[in-house]
Coordinates of C-alpha atoms in Angstrom, one line a residue:
Chain A
M850 CA -55.4 -134.0 -23.9
T851 CA -52.2 -133.6 -25.9
T852 CA -49.1 -132.7 -24.0
K853 CA -47.6 -130.4 -26.5
L854 CA -44.1 -129.1 -25.7
R855 CA -44.6 -125.3 -25.9
F856 CA -41.6 -123.0 -25.5
D857 CA -42.0 -120.8 -22.5
P858 CA -39.9 -117.6 -22.9
V859 CA -39.6 -117.3 -19.1
L860 CA -37.2 -120.3 -19.3
L861 CA -34.7 -117.9 -21.0
L862 CA -34.1 -116.4 -17.6
A863 CA -32.0 -119.4 -16.7
V864 CA -29.8 -119.1 -19.7
P865 CA -27.1 -116.8 -18.2
A866 CA -26.7 -119.1 -15.2
A867 CA -26.7 -122.1 -17.5
I868 CA -24.0 -120.7 -19.7
Y869 CA -22.0 -119.7 -16.6
M870 CA -22.3 -123.1 -15.0
V871 CA -21.4 -124.9 -18.2
I872 CA -18.2 -122.9 -18.5
V873 CA -17.1 -122.9 -14.9
F874 CA -18.5 -126.2 -13.7
A875 CA -19.7 -128.7 -16.3
I876 CA -16.8 -128.5 -18.7
P877 CA -14.1 -128.7 -16.0
V878 CA -15.9 -131.6 -14.3
L879 CA -16.3 -133.5 -17.5
W880 CA -12.6 -132.9 -18.2
L881 CA -11.7 -134.0 -14.7
V882 CA -13.8 -137.2 -15.0
A883 CA -12.3 -138.0 -18.4
R884 CA -8.8 -137.4 -17.1
G885 CA -9.2 -140.2 -14.6
F886 CA -9.9 -142.6 -17.4
M887 CA -7.0 -141.6 -19.5
D888 CA -3.3 -142.4 -19.7
A889 CA -0.7 -141.9 -22.4
D890 CA -2.3 -144.6 -24.6
G891 CA -5.9 -143.4 -24.3
F892 CA -8.8 -144.9 -22.4
T893 CA -7.9 -146.9 -19.3
L894 CA -9.2 -148.2 -16.0
S895 CA -5.7 -148.5 -14.6
N896 CA -5.9 -145.3 -12.5
Y897 CA -8.9 -146.7 -10.6
I898 CA -7.5 -150.2 -10.4
K899 CA -4.3 -148.9 -8.9
F900 CA -6.1 -146.6 -6.5
L901 CA -8.7 -149.1 -5.3
S902 CA -6.2 -152.0 -5.0
E903 CA -4.3 -150.1 -2.3
P904 CA -5.8 -151.1 1.0
F905 CA -4.9 -147.8 2.6
N906 CA -7.0 -145.9 0.1
W907 CA -10.1 -147.7 1.5
V908 CA -9.1 -146.3 4.9
V909 CA -9.2 -142.9 3.3
I910 CA -12.6 -143.5 1.7
G911 CA -13.8 -144.8 5.1
N912 CA -12.5 -141.7 6.8
T913 CA -14.3 -139.5 4.4
L914 CA -17.7 -141.3 4.7
R915 CA -17.5 -141.8 8.5
V916 CA -16.8 -138.1 9.2
A917 CA -19.4 -137.0 6.7
F918 CA -22.0 -139.4 8.3
W919 CA -21.4 -138.2 11.9
T920 CA -21.3 -134.6 10.9
T921 CA -24.7 -135.1 9.2
V922 CA -26.1 -136.9 12.2
V923 CA -25.0 -134.2 14.6
C924 CA -26.4 -131.5 12.3
L925 CA -29.7 -133.3 12.0
A926 CA -29.9 -133.9 15.7
L927 CA -29.3 -130.3 16.5
G928 CA -30.9 -128.8 13.4
Y929 CA -34.3 -130.4 13.3
P930 CA -35.5 -129.3 16.8
T931 CA -34.1 -125.8 16.1
A932 CA -35.9 -125.7 12.8
V933 CA -39.2 -126.7 14.6
A934 CA -38.7 -124.0 17.2
L935 CA -37.8 -121.5 14.5
A936 CA -41.0 -122.3 12.5
R937 CA -43.1 -122.0 15.6
S938 CA -41.6 -118.7 16.8
K939 CA -42.9 -115.3 15.9
G940 CA -41.9 -111.7 15.7
A941 CA -38.7 -110.5 17.3
V942 CA -37.8 -114.0 18.7
Q943 CA -37.9 -115.4 15.2
V944 CA -35.8 -112.6 13.8
A945 CA -33.3 -113.0 16.6
M946 CA -33.1 -116.8 15.9
L947 CA -32.7 -116.3 12.2
I948 CA -29.9 -113.8 12.8
A949 CA -28.2 -116.2 15.2
I950 CA -28.3 -118.9 12.5
I951 CA -27.4 -116.9 9.5
L952 CA -24.8 -114.5 11.0
P953 CA -22.2 -117.2 11.7
L954 CA -22.2 -117.9 7.9
S955 CA -20.6 -114.6 7.4
V956 CA -17.7 -115.7 9.6
G957 CA -15.1 -117.5 7.5
V958 CA -14.3 -121.1 8.0
V959 CA -10.7 -120.3 9.0
V960 CA -11.8 -117.9 11.7
K961 CA -14.2 -120.5 13.0
T962 CA -11.7 -123.2 13.2
F963 CA -9.2 -121.0 15.0
A964 CA -12.0 -120.3 17.5
W965 CA -12.5 -124.0 18.0
Q966 CA -8.8 -124.3 18.6
I967 CA -9.2 -122.0 21.6
V968 CA -12.4 -123.6 22.9
L969 CA -11.0 -127.2 22.6
R970 CA -7.5 -126.8 23.8
R971 CA -6.4 -128.4 27.1
D972 CA -6.8 -125.2 29.1
G973 CA -9.9 -124.3 27.1
I974 CA -13.5 -123.9 28.2
V975 CA -14.7 -127.4 27.3
A976 CA -11.9 -129.1 29.1
A977 CA -12.2 -126.8 32.1
L978 CA -16.0 -127.6 32.2
L979 CA -15.5 -131.3 32.0
V980 CA -12.9 -131.3 34.7
A981 CA -14.9 -129.0 37.0
T982 CA -18.0 -131.2 36.7
G983 CA -15.9 -134.3 37.4
V984 CA -16.5 -136.0 34.0
W985 CA -12.8 -135.9 33.4
D986 CA -10.0 -136.4 36.0
E987 CA -7.6 -134.4 34.0
P988 CA -7.7 -132.2 30.9
K989 CA -7.4 -134.3 27.8
L990 CA -6.9 -133.5 24.2
L991 CA -10.0 -132.7 22.1
L992 CA -8.2 -130.9 19.3
F993 CA -6.9 -132.9 16.3
T994 CA -9.1 -135.9 17.0
E995 CA -12.0 -137.2 14.8
H996 CA -14.5 -136.1 17.5
G997 CA -13.1 -132.5 17.3
L998 CA -13.3 -132.6 13.5
V999 CA -17.0 -133.7 13.6
M1000 CA -17.8 -131.1 16.2
G1001 CA -16.1 -128.3 14.2
A1002 CA -17.6 -129.4 10.9
A1003 CA -21.1 -129.7 12.4
N1004 CA -20.7 -126.1 13.7
V1005 CA -19.9 -124.8 10.3
F1006 CA -22.6 -126.7 8.4
L1007 CA -25.5 -126.5 10.9
P1008 CA -27.2 -123.6 9.1
F1009 CA -27.4 -125.7 5.9
M1010 CA -29.5 -128.2 7.9
I1011 CA -31.7 -125.8 9.8
L1012 CA -32.7 -123.5 6.9
P1013 CA -34.1 -126.1 4.4
I1014 CA -36.1 -127.9 7.2
Y1015 CA -37.3 -124.5 8.5
S1016 CA -38.4 -123.4 5.0
V1017 CA -40.5 -126.6 4.6
L1018 CA -42.0 -126.5 8.1
K1019 CA -42.9 -122.8 7.7
L1020 CA -45.3 -123.8 4.9
A1021 CA -46.9 -126.7 6.8
D1022 CA -50.2 -126.0 8.4
P1023 CA -49.6 -125.9 12.2
N1024 CA -53.2 -127.1 12.8
L1025 CA -52.4 -130.6 11.4
Q1026 CA -50.6 -131.5 14.6
D1027 CA -53.5 -130.3 16.7
A1028 CA -56.0 -132.1 14.4
A1029 CA -54.1 -135.4 14.9
A1030 CA -54.1 -134.8 18.6
T1031 CA -57.8 -134.2 18.8
L1032 CA -58.3 -137.4 16.8
G1033 CA -56.5 -139.2 19.5
A1034 CA -53.0 -139.7 18.1
P1035 CA -50.4 -140.0 20.9
P1036 CA -47.3 -137.8 20.7
V1037 CA -44.9 -140.5 19.4
F1038 CA -47.4 -141.5 16.7
R1039 CA -47.9 -137.8 15.8
F1040 CA -44.2 -137.3 15.5
F1041 CA -43.6 -140.3 13.1
N1042 CA -46.8 -140.0 11.1
V1043 CA -47.4 -136.3 10.9
A1044 CA -44.5 -134.1 11.9
L1045 CA -41.7 -136.1 10.3
P1046 CA -43.4 -136.8 6.9
L1047 CA -44.2 -133.1 6.7
A1048 CA -40.6 -132.1 7.4
M1049 CA -39.2 -134.9 5.1
P1050 CA -38.5 -132.8 2.0
G1051 CA -36.6 -130.3 4.2
I1052 CA -34.7 -133.0 5.9
I1053 CA -33.7 -134.6 2.6
G1054 CA -32.6 -131.2 1.4
G1055 CA -30.6 -130.5 4.6
V1056 CA -29.0 -134.0 4.7
S1057 CA -28.0 -133.8 1.0
I1058 CA -26.4 -130.4 1.4
V1059 CA -24.6 -131.2 4.6
F1060 CA -23.5 -134.6 3.6
S1061 CA -22.1 -133.3 0.2
L1062 CA -20.4 -130.4 1.9
A1063 CA -18.9 -132.7 4.6
T1064 CA -17.5 -135.3 2.1
S1065 CA -15.8 -132.6 0.1
M1066 CA -14.6 -130.3 2.9
Y1067 CA -10.9 -129.5 2.6
V1068 CA -10.0 -126.5 4.8
I1069 CA -11.8 -127.7 7.9
P1070 CA -10.0 -131.1 8.2
S1071 CA -6.6 -129.5 7.3
L1072 CA -7.0 -127.1 10.2
L1073 CA -8.9 -129.2 12.7
I1074 CA -7.2 -132.5 12.4
G1075 CA -4.1 -131.8 10.4
D1076 CA -1.9 -133.8 8.0
R1077 CA -2.3 -137.1 9.8
F1078 CA -5.8 -137.8 8.7
Q1079 CA -6.5 -138.0 5.0
T1080 CA -9.8 -137.8 3.3
L1081 CA -10.6 -138.0 -0.5
A1082 CA -10.8 -134.2 -0.6
T1083 CA -7.4 -133.7 1.0
L1084 CA -5.8 -136.4 -1.2
T1085 CA -7.3 -134.7 -4.3
G1086 CA -5.9 -131.3 -3.2
R1087 CA -2.5 -132.7 -2.6
A1088 CA -2.4 -134.7 -5.8
F1089 CA -3.0 -131.6 -7.8
L1090 CA -1.1 -129.0 -5.7
L1091 CA 1.9 -130.9 -4.4
M1092 CA 2.4 -134.0 -6.5
R1093 CA 1.2 -132.6 -9.8
N1094 CA -0.3 -136.0 -10.4
E1095 CA -3.4 -135.2 -12.5
A1096 CA -4.4 -138.8 -13.0
L1097 CA -4.5 -139.5 -9.3
G1098 CA -6.3 -136.2 -8.5
A1099 CA -8.9 -136.9 -11.2
T1100 CA -9.4 -140.4 -9.9
T1101 CA -9.9 -139.4 -6.2
A1102 CA -12.1 -136.4 -7.2
T1103 CA -14.3 -138.6 -9.4
I1104 CA -14.7 -141.2 -6.6
L1105 CA -15.6 -138.4 -4.2
L1106 CA -18.1 -137.0 -6.7
F1107 CA -19.6 -140.5 -7.3
L1108 CA -20.0 -141.3 -3.6
A1109 CA -21.6 -137.9 -2.8
V1110 CA -24.0 -138.1 -5.7
A1111 CA -24.9 -141.7 -5.1
I1112 CA -25.6 -141.3 -1.4
V1113 CA -27.7 -138.1 -1.9
A1114 CA -29.6 -139.7 -4.8
C1115 CA -30.2 -142.9 -2.8
S1116 CA -31.6 -141.0 0.2
A1117 CA -33.8 -138.9 -2.0
L1118 CA -35.1 -142.1 -3.8
L1119 CA -35.7 -143.9 -0.5
S1120 CA -37.7 -141.1 1.0
R1121 CA -39.7 -140.6 -2.2
G1122 CA -40.6 -144.2 -2.2
K1123 CA -41.8 -143.8 1.3
G1124 CA -43.7 -140.7 0.4
D1125 CA -45.6 -142.4 -2.4
S1126 CA -46.7 -145.3 -0.3
R1127 CA -48.2 -143.0 2.2
Chain B
M775 CA -40.4 -99.9 -25.8
T776 CA -38.2 -102.9 -26.1
E777 CA -36.3 -101.6 -29.2
P778 CA -34.2 -98.8 -27.6
T779 CA -33.3 -101.0 -24.7
R780 CA -31.9 -103.7 -27.0
L781 CA -30.1 -101.1 -28.9
A782 CA -28.6 -99.6 -25.8
L783 CA -27.5 -103.0 -24.6
R784 CA -25.9 -103.7 -27.9
R785 CA -24.0 -100.4 -27.8
R786 CA -22.8 -101.1 -24.3
S787 CA -21.6 -104.5 -25.1
F788 CA -19.9 -103.2 -28.2
L789 CA -18.2 -100.6 -26.1
A790 CA -17.1 -103.2 -23.6
G791 CA -15.8 -105.5 -26.3
S792 CA -13.8 -102.8 -28.0
L793 CA -12.3 -101.7 -24.7
A794 CA -11.2 -105.2 -23.9
G795 CA -9.8 -105.6 -27.4
A796 CA -7.8 -102.3 -27.1
G797 CA -6.4 -103.6 -23.7
I798 CA -5.1 -106.7 -25.3
L799 CA -3.5 -104.7 -28.1
A800 CA -2.0 -102.2 -25.7
A801 CA -0.4 -104.5 -23.3
P802 CA 2.6 -105.6 -25.5
A803 CA 3.0 -102.1 -26.7
I804 CA 3.6 -100.9 -23.1
V805 CA 6.2 -103.6 -22.7
R806 CA 7.8 -102.7 -26.0
A807 CA 7.9 -99.0 -25.1
Q808 CA 10.0 -99.7 -22.0
P809 CA 13.3 -101.3 -23.1
K810 CA 15.1 -100.5 -19.9
E811 CA 13.0 -102.9 -17.7
M812 CA 14.2 -106.1 -16.4
V813 CA 11.9 -108.9 -15.2
V814 CA 12.8 -111.1 -12.2
G815 CA 10.8 -114.2 -11.5
G816 CA 10.5 -115.2 -7.9
A817 CA 8.3 -116.3 -5.1
S818 CA 5.5 -114.1 -3.6
S819 CA 7.0 -114.7 -0.1
Q820 CA 10.2 -112.9 -1.3
Q821 CA 8.3 -109.9 -2.5
T822 CA 8.7 -107.8 0.6
W823 CA 12.5 -107.8 0.9
T824 CA 12.8 -107.6 -2.9
N825 CA 10.7 -104.4 -3.0
E826 CA 12.3 -102.9 0.1
I827 CA 15.9 -103.8 -0.3
M828 CA 16.9 -105.3 -3.6
I829 CA 15.0 -103.2 -6.1
P830 CA 15.7 -99.8 -4.6
A831 CA 19.4 -100.6 -4.3
F832 CA 19.6 -102.0 -7.9
E833 CA 17.6 -99.2 -9.5
K834 CA 19.7 -96.6 -7.8
K835 CA 22.9 -98.1 -9.0
Y836 CA 22.0 -99.0 -12.5
N837 CA 19.2 -96.6 -13.3
I838 CA 17.0 -99.4 -14.7
K839 CA 13.5 -100.5 -13.8
V840 CA 13.0 -103.9 -12.2
V841 CA 9.7 -105.7 -12.4
Y842 CA 9.4 -108.5 -9.8
E843 CA 6.9 -111.3 -10.7
G844 CA 6.2 -113.0 -7.4
T845 CA 4.6 -116.4 -7.7
R846 CA 5.7 -120.0 -7.1
S847 CA 8.8 -121.9 -8.2
L848 CA 6.8 -124.2 -10.5
V849 CA 5.1 -121.3 -12.1
N850 CA 8.4 -119.7 -12.9
L851 CA 9.5 -123.0 -14.4
E852 CA 6.4 -123.1 -16.6
K853 CA 7.1 -119.5 -17.7
M854 CA 10.6 -120.5 -18.8
Q855 CA 9.4 -123.7 -20.5
K856 CA 6.6 -121.9 -22.5
N857 CA 8.9 -119.0 -23.5
K858 CA 11.9 -121.1 -24.6
G859 CA 13.5 -119.2 -27.5
S860 CA 12.0 -115.8 -26.5
Q861 CA 12.5 -115.6 -22.7
Y862 CA 11.2 -112.5 -21.0
L863 CA 12.5 -113.3 -17.5
S864 CA 16.2 -112.3 -17.0
L865 CA 16.8 -114.2 -13.8
V866 CA 14.8 -116.5 -11.5
Q867 CA 14.6 -117.1 -7.7
M868 CA 13.3 -120.7 -7.3
D869 CA 13.5 -123.6 -4.9
D870 CA 16.5 -125.9 -5.4
P871 CA 14.5 -129.0 -6.5
V872 CA 12.9 -126.9 -9.3
M873 CA 16.3 -125.6 -10.3
I874 CA 17.4 -129.2 -11.0
T875 CA 14.5 -129.6 -13.4
A876 CA 15.3 -126.3 -15.1
V877 CA 19.0 -127.3 -15.5
A878 CA 17.9 -130.6 -17.1
E879 CA 15.7 -128.8 -19.6
G880 CA 18.5 -126.4 -20.5
L881 CA 16.7 -123.3 -19.2
L882 CA 19.6 -121.9 -17.1
T883 CA 23.1 -120.7 -17.8
P884 CA 26.0 -120.8 -15.4
L885 CA 26.5 -117.7 -13.4
T886 CA 29.7 -118.1 -11.4
K887 CA 32.0 -116.6 -14.2
V888 CA 29.9 -113.5 -14.7
V889 CA 29.0 -112.8 -11.0
P890 CA 32.3 -111.8 -9.2
N891 CA 30.8 -112.0 -5.7
A892 CA 30.0 -115.7 -6.3
A893 CA 33.7 -116.3 -5.5
S894 CA 33.2 -115.3 -1.9
L895 CA 30.2 -117.7 -1.2
K896 CA 30.4 -120.2 1.6
P897 CA 31.1 -123.8 0.6
G898 CA 28.0 -125.9 -0.3
V899 CA 25.8 -123.1 -1.7
T900 CA 27.0 -123.2 -5.3
H901 CA 25.2 -126.0 -7.2
M902 CA 25.7 -128.0 -10.5
E903 CA 28.9 -126.2 -11.6
G904 CA 27.5 -122.8 -11.0
M905 CA 24.1 -123.2 -12.5
W906 CA 22.5 -121.7 -9.4
V907 CA 23.6 -120.4 -6.0
N908 CA 21.8 -120.0 -2.7
Y909 CA 21.5 -116.3 -1.8
L910 CA 20.4 -116.9 1.7
Q911 CA 20.0 -119.8 4.1
P912 CA 16.8 -119.7 6.1
W913 CA 17.7 -122.3 8.6
V914 CA 15.4 -124.8 10.3
G915 CA 15.4 -125.2 14.1
I916 CA 13.1 -126.1 17.0
A917 CA 10.8 -123.2 17.8
Y918 CA 9.7 -123.5 21.5
N919 CA 7.5 -121.6 23.9
T920 CA 9.8 -119.9 26.4
N921 CA 7.1 -119.9 29.1
R922 CA 6.7 -123.7 28.9
M923 CA 10.2 -125.2 28.5
A924 CA 13.9 -124.5 28.5
A925 CA 15.8 -124.3 25.2
P926 CA 16.2 -127.8 23.6
T927 CA 19.7 -128.5 22.7
S928 CA 19.2 -131.6 20.5
W929 CA 16.8 -132.9 17.9
A930 CA 16.4 -136.0 20.2
E931 CA 14.7 -134.0 22.9
A932 CA 11.3 -134.0 21.2
Y933 CA 11.1 -137.8 21.7
D934 CA 11.2 -137.4 25.5
P935 CA 7.9 -138.7 27.0
K936 CA 7.5 -135.6 29.1
Y937 CA 6.3 -133.8 26.0
K938 CA 3.3 -136.0 25.4
G939 CA 0.9 -134.3 23.0
R940 CA 3.0 -131.1 22.9
V941 CA 5.0 -131.4 19.7
I942 CA 4.0 -130.1 16.3
L943 CA 5.5 -131.4 13.1
P944 CA 5.2 -130.0 9.7
G945 CA 3.5 -132.4 7.3
L946 CA 5.5 -133.8 4.4
Q947 CA 3.8 -131.4 2.0
N948 CA 6.0 -128.7 3.5
T949 CA 9.6 -128.9 2.6
E950 CA 10.7 -128.4 6.2
G951 CA 8.7 -131.6 7.0
V952 CA 10.9 -133.6 4.6
M953 CA 13.9 -132.6 6.6
N954 CA 12.4 -134.3 9.7
L955 CA 12.8 -137.6 7.9
F956 CA 16.5 -137.0 7.5
L957 CA 16.9 -136.0 11.1
A958 CA 14.9 -139.1 12.3
S959 CA 17.1 -141.3 10.2
F960 CA 20.2 -139.6 11.5
L961 CA 19.0 -140.1 15.1
K962 CA 18.1 -143.7 14.5
T963 CA 21.3 -144.8 12.7
G964 CA 24.0 -142.3 13.7
K965 CA 25.1 -142.3 10.0
P966 CA 26.5 -139.1 8.6
M967 CA 23.7 -136.8 7.4
A968 CA 24.5 -137.4 3.7
E969 CA 23.9 -141.2 4.1
A970 CA 21.1 -140.8 6.6
Q971 CA 19.1 -139.0 3.9
K972 CA 18.9 -142.3 1.9
D973 CA 17.7 -144.5 4.8
M974 CA 13.9 -144.0 4.8
D975 CA 13.2 -147.3 6.7
A976 CA 15.2 -145.9 9.7
A977 CA 13.6 -142.5 9.2
F978 CA 10.0 -143.8 9.5
A979 CA 10.8 -146.2 12.3
K980 CA 12.2 -143.4 14.4
L981 CA 9.6 -140.8 13.5
K982 CA 6.8 -143.2 14.5
E983 CA 8.3 -143.3 18.0
M984 CA 7.3 -139.6 18.2
K985 CA 3.6 -140.3 17.7
P986 CA 2.6 -140.1 21.4
N987 CA 4.2 -136.7 21.6
L988 CA 2.5 -135.3 18.6
L989 CA -0.2 -132.7 18.9
M990 CA -0.6 -132.4 15.2
A991 CA 1.1 -132.2 11.8
Y992 CA 0.4 -128.9 10.1
T993 CA 0.1 -127.8 6.5
Q994 CA -0.6 -124.2 7.4
E995 CA 2.3 -122.8 9.5
G996 CA 0.2 -120.0 10.9
Q997 CA -1.8 -122.5 12.8
A998 CA 1.3 -124.1 14.2
Y999 CA 2.6 -120.9 15.6
N1000 CA -0.7 -120.0 16.9
L1001 CA -0.8 -123.2 19.0
L1002 CA 2.8 -122.7 20.1
E1003 CA 2.2 -119.1 21.2
Q1004 CA -0.9 -120.1 23.1
G1005 CA 1.1 -122.7 25.0
E1006 CA -1.0 -125.6 23.7
A1007 CA 2.1 -126.8 21.9
F1008 CA 5.5 -126.6 23.5
M1009 CA 7.5 -126.9 20.3
V1010 CA 7.3 -126.7 16.5
Y1011 CA 9.9 -129.3 15.4
G1012 CA 11.2 -128.1 12.1
S1013 CA 10.6 -124.4 12.2
I1014 CA 12.0 -121.9 9.6
S1015 CA 14.0 -119.0 11.0
T1016 CA 12.4 -116.6 8.6
L1017 CA 9.0 -117.3 10.1
A1018 CA 9.7 -118.1 13.8
L1019 CA 12.1 -115.2 14.4
A1020 CA 9.9 -112.7 12.7
R1021 CA 7.1 -113.7 15.1
K1022 CA 9.4 -113.5 18.0
A1023 CA 10.4 -110.0 16.9
R1024 CA 6.7 -109.1 17.0
G1025 CA 6.6 -110.1 20.7
A1026 CA 5.6 -113.8 20.6
P1027 CA 6.9 -115.7 23.6
I1028 CA 8.9 -118.0 21.4
E1029 CA 12.5 -118.7 20.6
L1030 CA 14.2 -120.7 17.9
A1031 CA 16.8 -123.2 19.1
A1032 CA 19.7 -124.4 16.9
P1033 CA 20.3 -128.0 17.8
K1034 CA 23.9 -129.2 18.3
E1035 CA 23.6 -131.8 15.6
G1036 CA 23.4 -129.1 13.0
T1037 CA 20.5 -128.5 10.7
F1038 CA 19.3 -127.8 7.1
S1039 CA 18.3 -124.7 5.3
M1040 CA 15.3 -124.0 3.2
P1041 CA 15.7 -123.9 -0.6
S1042 CA 16.5 -120.4 -1.9
G1043 CA 18.3 -120.4 -5.2
V1044 CA 18.9 -117.7 -7.8
A1045 CA 19.9 -118.4 -11.4
L1046 CA 20.4 -116.7 -14.8
V1047 CA 17.8 -117.6 -17.4
K1048 CA 19.5 -119.0 -20.6
D1049 CA 19.1 -116.5 -23.5
G1050 CA 17.2 -114.2 -21.2
P1051 CA 17.0 -110.4 -22.0
M1052 CA 19.7 -108.1 -20.6
P1053 CA 22.2 -110.8 -19.4
E1054 CA 24.7 -108.3 -18.1
M1055 CA 22.1 -106.5 -16.0
A1056 CA 20.8 -109.9 -14.7
A1057 CA 24.3 -110.9 -13.6
A1058 CA 24.8 -107.5 -12.0
Y1059 CA 21.5 -108.0 -10.1
I1060 CA 22.7 -111.3 -8.7
D1061 CA 26.1 -109.8 -8.0
L1062 CA 24.5 -107.1 -5.9
M1063 CA 22.4 -109.7 -4.1
L1064 CA 25.5 -111.6 -3.1
S1065 CA 27.5 -108.4 -2.2
P1066 CA 28.4 -108.1 1.5
E1067 CA 26.3 -105.0 2.1
I1068 CA 23.1 -106.4 0.7
Q1069 CA 23.7 -109.8 2.2
A1070 CA 23.9 -108.2 5.6
Q1071 CA 20.7 -106.3 5.0
L1072 CA 18.9 -109.4 3.6
A1073 CA 20.0 -111.6 6.5
A1074 CA 18.8 -109.1 9.1
A1075 CA 15.5 -108.6 7.4
T1076 CA 14.7 -112.3 6.8
Y1077 CA 16.5 -113.9 9.9
A1078 CA 18.3 -116.2 7.5
L1079 CA 22.0 -116.9 7.4
P1080 CA 24.0 -115.0 4.8
T1081 CA 25.7 -117.1 2.2
N1082 CA 28.6 -114.7 1.5
G1083 CA 31.5 -115.9 3.6
K1084 CA 32.6 -112.3 4.3
V1085 CA 29.4 -111.5 6.2
P1086 CA 29.4 -112.7 9.8
A1087 CA 26.6 -115.0 10.9
P1088 CA 24.1 -113.6 13.5
A1089 CA 25.3 -113.9 17.2
G1090 CA 25.4 -117.5 18.5
L1091 CA 24.9 -119.0 15.1
D1092 CA 28.5 -118.9 13.8
K1093 CA 29.0 -122.6 14.7
L1094 CA 25.7 -123.8 13.3
V1095 CA 26.4 -126.5 10.7
I1096 CA 24.1 -126.5 7.7
H1097 CA 24.1 -129.9 6.1
P1098 CA 23.6 -130.1 2.4
I1099 CA 20.4 -131.8 1.1
D1100 CA 20.4 -134.1 -1.9
W1101 CA 17.5 -132.4 -3.7
A1102 CA 17.6 -134.7 -6.6
N1103 CA 16.9 -137.6 -4.2
V1104 CA 14.1 -135.5 -2.6
S1105 CA 12.5 -134.8 -6.0
A1106 CA 12.7 -138.4 -7.1
N1107 CA 11.2 -139.9 -3.9
R1108 CA 9.0 -137.3 -2.2
A1109 CA 5.7 -138.6 -3.6
S1110 CA 6.4 -142.1 -2.2
W1111 CA 7.5 -140.6 1.1
V1112 CA 4.3 -138.7 1.4
T1113 CA 2.3 -141.8 0.7
R1114 CA 4.3 -143.7 3.3
W1115 CA 3.8 -140.9 5.8
D1116 CA 0.0 -141.0 5.3
K1117 CA 0.0 -144.7 6.3
E1118 CA 2.6 -144.8 9.0
M1119 CA 2.0 -141.5 10.7
S1120 CA -1.8 -141.5 10.6
L1121 CA -3.9 -141.0 13.8

């Protein structure tokens, strides 16, 4: 059997999007990456050496990854069960659930973060509830803390976790679980050996999307934690908008891009390896 | 079946292409056809009062059309840099630090000799031998929630432990945030304001003492006022009169205190573009802007202090001292201050 490369005209359908993305994304990103490796004399690594030799910048990288990690964890913990319930539901219930998940996407990030401000403030609902139930002795500050940021970010990104998992689970045969049960698999075994592997492509998709969004978020931290907590994204924004320091901005942006791509690629590779051995 | 479709597409794209081409050709023609049109470069935040007060008054007096290009100071600078030799802006309203750069690059021409009203300006608002003047002084005070606290009288008050978690600072990305460094240095050392601006070690040492009292540091002022008006924050430490008093006028339960140590004002410069079109008209525009009648109107509309000495300050503010800021020092060091802020003021 010869594998002859035959041109499929249907592929042409992707040409407009490809041209569009090359102009608005690929060329600017390449320029940006190249800019980080340039100074007045040409190629250089000095921008990176300068940035990475400053201990505080490692704190910034740590901030970025830690917040993105916990945001992804919260989204997964809340999103996976929701996606299972959504895939299992039918009719009006499913429509209502889908609306409840998708409708918040139409509310802008700024509006959402302002709503969080009201919910999380000292005389807000959450603090009142915690005091009333005796968890707290007195109202404390939830706003403008890392916990508040993770809660807010997870709220914004949750649909991006639920929807990919749901779309995968929807296609899986619901009888597989029952089949495993009739063959004597206990619930925990069924979860790890049937349910989870079936959902894995969706989980990888959701984790990749949420993690990438969370490493690069800019508006959410600037509103939910403010100017006293820097991430790579806020440093990049400031380098370009305030300091007009293209070299610094290109460096931080490239590090951010590298970290996001590397972690997403690693998680995909890891799970694929696992899938093959199955 | 496919042929006519393709043909139609080609016709349509041809039509679109030629329309776009005609647009490009037509634009300069329109500009050329209107010789009596003067272009003012400014900030978009100044658009409202320019449209409502300045332009109607000027057009009525001189029968000439004014086009206001509202953008940002640095964009105006770029416009002048790119059009050196064939400037199309006649005058510019820019922030003082950007004016310094423009002077260094030879983009401005002195205005004091051709603008009669510049002679009645208050001391301290004419810069670099008349290269630019401040047309208003939006002053910076402490905005506080009137339901939560009494009027603060001193900049030192925000350090009081009773305001734990209740104070909002502007970040250093905002110009009013930079002024907090000078105030902190002044409070720490007691040096005169001009010297205090140079002592950043004292500034950061003092500002760090405020950390327990900080609710947050903002980059978006709308959020800060939101928290203040809800009562979550008691004060915004470093609040611009133009913003705070406009919100108060709309019914927010806030007031802006003018501390006894005096304060600073936000940059608000106007300058003549060197070799810009219609130099006489441009000078006349600035002269009108600095005239007592227009100054009174602008000050009322923007809640800023007038810079013309003949116009009285708003009630209760006649004794408010506005300390000058060494903007060259700010421009040269701001990036390093921002980096230091990140480290020393972080959560």
